[in-house]
Tab-separated table of C-alpha atoms in Angstrom:
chain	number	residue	atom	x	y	z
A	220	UNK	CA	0.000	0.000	0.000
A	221	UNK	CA	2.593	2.475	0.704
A	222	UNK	CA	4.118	2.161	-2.954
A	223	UNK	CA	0.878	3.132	-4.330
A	224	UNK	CA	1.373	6.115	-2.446
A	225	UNK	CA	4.422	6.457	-3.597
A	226	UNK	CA	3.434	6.077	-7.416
A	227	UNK	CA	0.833	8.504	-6.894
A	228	UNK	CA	3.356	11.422	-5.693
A	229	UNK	CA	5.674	10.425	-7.872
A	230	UNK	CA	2.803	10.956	-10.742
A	231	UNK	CA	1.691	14.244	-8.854
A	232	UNK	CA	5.092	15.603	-9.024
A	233	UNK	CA	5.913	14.638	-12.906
A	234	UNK	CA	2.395	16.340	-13.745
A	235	UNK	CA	3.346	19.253	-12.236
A	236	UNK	CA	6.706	19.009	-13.726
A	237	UNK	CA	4.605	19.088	-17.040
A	238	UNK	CA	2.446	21.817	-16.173
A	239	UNK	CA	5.545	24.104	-15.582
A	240	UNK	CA	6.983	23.605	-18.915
A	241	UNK	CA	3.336	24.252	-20.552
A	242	UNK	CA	2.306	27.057	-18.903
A	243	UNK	CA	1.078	30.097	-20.980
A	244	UNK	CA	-1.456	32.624	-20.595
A	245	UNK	CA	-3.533	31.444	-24.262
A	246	UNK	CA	-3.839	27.914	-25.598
A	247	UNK	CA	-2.019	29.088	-28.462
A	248	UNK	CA	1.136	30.179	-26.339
A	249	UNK	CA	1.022	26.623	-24.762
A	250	UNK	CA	1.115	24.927	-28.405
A	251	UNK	CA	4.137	27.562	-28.646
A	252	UNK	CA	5.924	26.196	-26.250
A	253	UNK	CA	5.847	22.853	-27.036
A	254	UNK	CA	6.813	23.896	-30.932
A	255	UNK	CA	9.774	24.918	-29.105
A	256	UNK	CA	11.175	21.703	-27.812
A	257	UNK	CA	9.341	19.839	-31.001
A	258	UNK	CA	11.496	22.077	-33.368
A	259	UNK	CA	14.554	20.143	-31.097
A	260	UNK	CA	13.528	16.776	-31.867
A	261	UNK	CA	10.372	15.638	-31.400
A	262	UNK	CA	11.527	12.705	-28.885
A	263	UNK	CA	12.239	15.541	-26.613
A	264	UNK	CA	8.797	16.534	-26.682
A	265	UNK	CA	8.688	12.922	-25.525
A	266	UNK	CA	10.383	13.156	-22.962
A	267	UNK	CA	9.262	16.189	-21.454
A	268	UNK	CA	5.857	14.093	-20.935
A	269	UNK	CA	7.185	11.391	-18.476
A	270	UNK	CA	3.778	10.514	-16.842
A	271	UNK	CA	2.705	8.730	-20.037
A	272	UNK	CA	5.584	6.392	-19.119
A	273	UNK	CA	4.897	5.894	-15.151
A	274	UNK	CA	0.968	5.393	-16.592
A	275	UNK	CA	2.290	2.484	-18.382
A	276	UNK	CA	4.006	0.814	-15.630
A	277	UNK	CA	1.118	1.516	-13.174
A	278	UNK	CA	-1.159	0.282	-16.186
A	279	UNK	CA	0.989	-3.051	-15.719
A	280	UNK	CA	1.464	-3.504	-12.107
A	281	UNK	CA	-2.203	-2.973	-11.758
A	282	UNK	CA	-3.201	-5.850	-13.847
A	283	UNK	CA	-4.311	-3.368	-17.088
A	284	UNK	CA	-7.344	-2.056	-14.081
A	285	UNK	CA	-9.878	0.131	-15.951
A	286	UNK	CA	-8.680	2.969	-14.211
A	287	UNK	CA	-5.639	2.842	-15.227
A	288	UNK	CA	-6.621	2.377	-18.311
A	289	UNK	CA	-8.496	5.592	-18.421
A	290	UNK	CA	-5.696	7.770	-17.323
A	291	UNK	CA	-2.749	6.499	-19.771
A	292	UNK	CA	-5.709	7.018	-22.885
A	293	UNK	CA	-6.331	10.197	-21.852
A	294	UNK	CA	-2.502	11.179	-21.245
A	295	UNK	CA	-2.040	9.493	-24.657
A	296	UNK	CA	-4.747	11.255	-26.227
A	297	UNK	CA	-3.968	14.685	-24.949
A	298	UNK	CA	0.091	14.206	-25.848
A	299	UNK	CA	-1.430	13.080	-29.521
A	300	UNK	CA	-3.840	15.946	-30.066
A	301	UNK	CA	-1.083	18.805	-28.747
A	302	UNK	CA	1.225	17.189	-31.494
A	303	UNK	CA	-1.804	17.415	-34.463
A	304	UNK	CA	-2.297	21.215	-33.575
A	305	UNK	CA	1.639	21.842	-33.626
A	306	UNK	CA	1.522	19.966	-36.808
A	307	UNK	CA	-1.537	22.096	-37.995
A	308	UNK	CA	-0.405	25.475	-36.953
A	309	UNK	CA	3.343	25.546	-37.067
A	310	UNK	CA	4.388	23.111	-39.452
A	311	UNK	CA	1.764	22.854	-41.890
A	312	UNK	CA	1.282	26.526	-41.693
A	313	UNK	CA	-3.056	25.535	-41.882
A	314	UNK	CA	-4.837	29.505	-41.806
A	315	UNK	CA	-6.557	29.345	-39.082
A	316	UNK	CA	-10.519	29.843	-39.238
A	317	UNK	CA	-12.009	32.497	-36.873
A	318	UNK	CA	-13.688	30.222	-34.152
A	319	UNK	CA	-10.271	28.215	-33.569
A	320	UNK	CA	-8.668	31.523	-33.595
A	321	UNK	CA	-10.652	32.370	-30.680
A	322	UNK	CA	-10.661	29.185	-29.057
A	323	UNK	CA	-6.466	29.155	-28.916
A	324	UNK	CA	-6.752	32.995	-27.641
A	325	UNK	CA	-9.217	32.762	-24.350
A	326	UNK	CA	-7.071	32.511	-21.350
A	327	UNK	CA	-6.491	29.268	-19.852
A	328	UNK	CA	-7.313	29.865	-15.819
A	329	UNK	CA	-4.944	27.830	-13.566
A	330	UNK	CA	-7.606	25.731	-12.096
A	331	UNK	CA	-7.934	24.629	-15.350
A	332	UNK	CA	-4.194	23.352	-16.059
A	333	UNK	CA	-4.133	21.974	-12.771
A	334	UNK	CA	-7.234	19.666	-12.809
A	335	UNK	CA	-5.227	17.196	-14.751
A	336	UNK	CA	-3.376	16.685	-11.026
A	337	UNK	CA	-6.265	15.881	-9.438
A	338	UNK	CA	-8.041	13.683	-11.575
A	339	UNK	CA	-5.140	11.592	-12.793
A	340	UNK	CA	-4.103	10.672	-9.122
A	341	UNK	CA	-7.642	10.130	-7.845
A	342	UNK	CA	-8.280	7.671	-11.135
A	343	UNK	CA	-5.009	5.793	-10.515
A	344	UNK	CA	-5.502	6.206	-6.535
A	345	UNK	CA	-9.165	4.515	-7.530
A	346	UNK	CA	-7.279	1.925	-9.926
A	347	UNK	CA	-5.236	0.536	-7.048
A	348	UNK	CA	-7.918	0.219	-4.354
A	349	UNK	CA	-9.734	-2.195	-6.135
C-alpha cells in the first residue's frame, strides 16, 4: 500500500513538472511552447511528458485495471492531439478559421491546467484500491 502512495506522488510531481513547462497565458502560447522543444527533436517533446511512461508501468502492475486504463488514454490522447495542432499550426502553416482563432486565444485559468493533477491521481488512486 505504501508504494501506491508512492506512485501517486511520484505521478503528482511529474504532472506538475509538465504543467511548468506548458504554462502560458492562451492555448495558443502553450502549443508555442511545445513547438519549441518539437522544433529540437520531437523525442524531446517525448520526454518532457514522463507521466505517459509511469501510466504504463502503473497500467501493468495494476493488472491493465480500468482505471488505469483511463488515465494512460487520456494522457495518450492529450500528448497526440497537442502534437496534431503543432503539426496544424506551425508546421503545416493551416490559416486558421475564426472560431479556432478564438478558441487558442481565451485565457487558460490555472484551475484549469491543474485539474489534470487531481483527476489523474484520484483515477489511478481509484485503480489501485480495487
Amino acid at each position: 500500500m505504501e508504494n501506491i502512495f508512492l506512485f501517486i506522488f511520484l505521478f503528482v510531481i511529474l504532472e506538475v513538472f509538465e504543467l511548468w513547462w506548458q504554462k502560458a497565458p492562451t492555448l495558443y502560447e502553450i502549443l508555442e511552447n511545445i513547438y519549441r522543444y518539437y522544433q529540437k527533436s520531437i523525442f524531446l517533446v517525448f520526454l518532457l511528458h514522463p507521466t505517459i511512461y509511469l501510466s504504463i508501468y502503473l497500467m501493468m502492475i495494476s493488472g491493465y485495471n480500468i482505471w488505469t486504463q483511463i488515465v494512460f488514454g487520456l494522457k495518450l490522447s492529450d500528448i497526440a492531439l497537442k502534437l496534431m495542432f503543432v503539426k496544424k499550426f506551425f508546421l503545416d502553416q493551416e490559416q486558421i478559421d475564426i472560431q479556432t482563432k478564438m478558441m487558442l486565444s481565451m485565457k487558460v485559468e490555472n484551475w484549469m491546467l491543474y485539474m489534470g493533477v487531481v483527476f489523474y491521481p484520484l483515477c489511478l488512486y481509484m485503480g489501485f484500491i480495487n
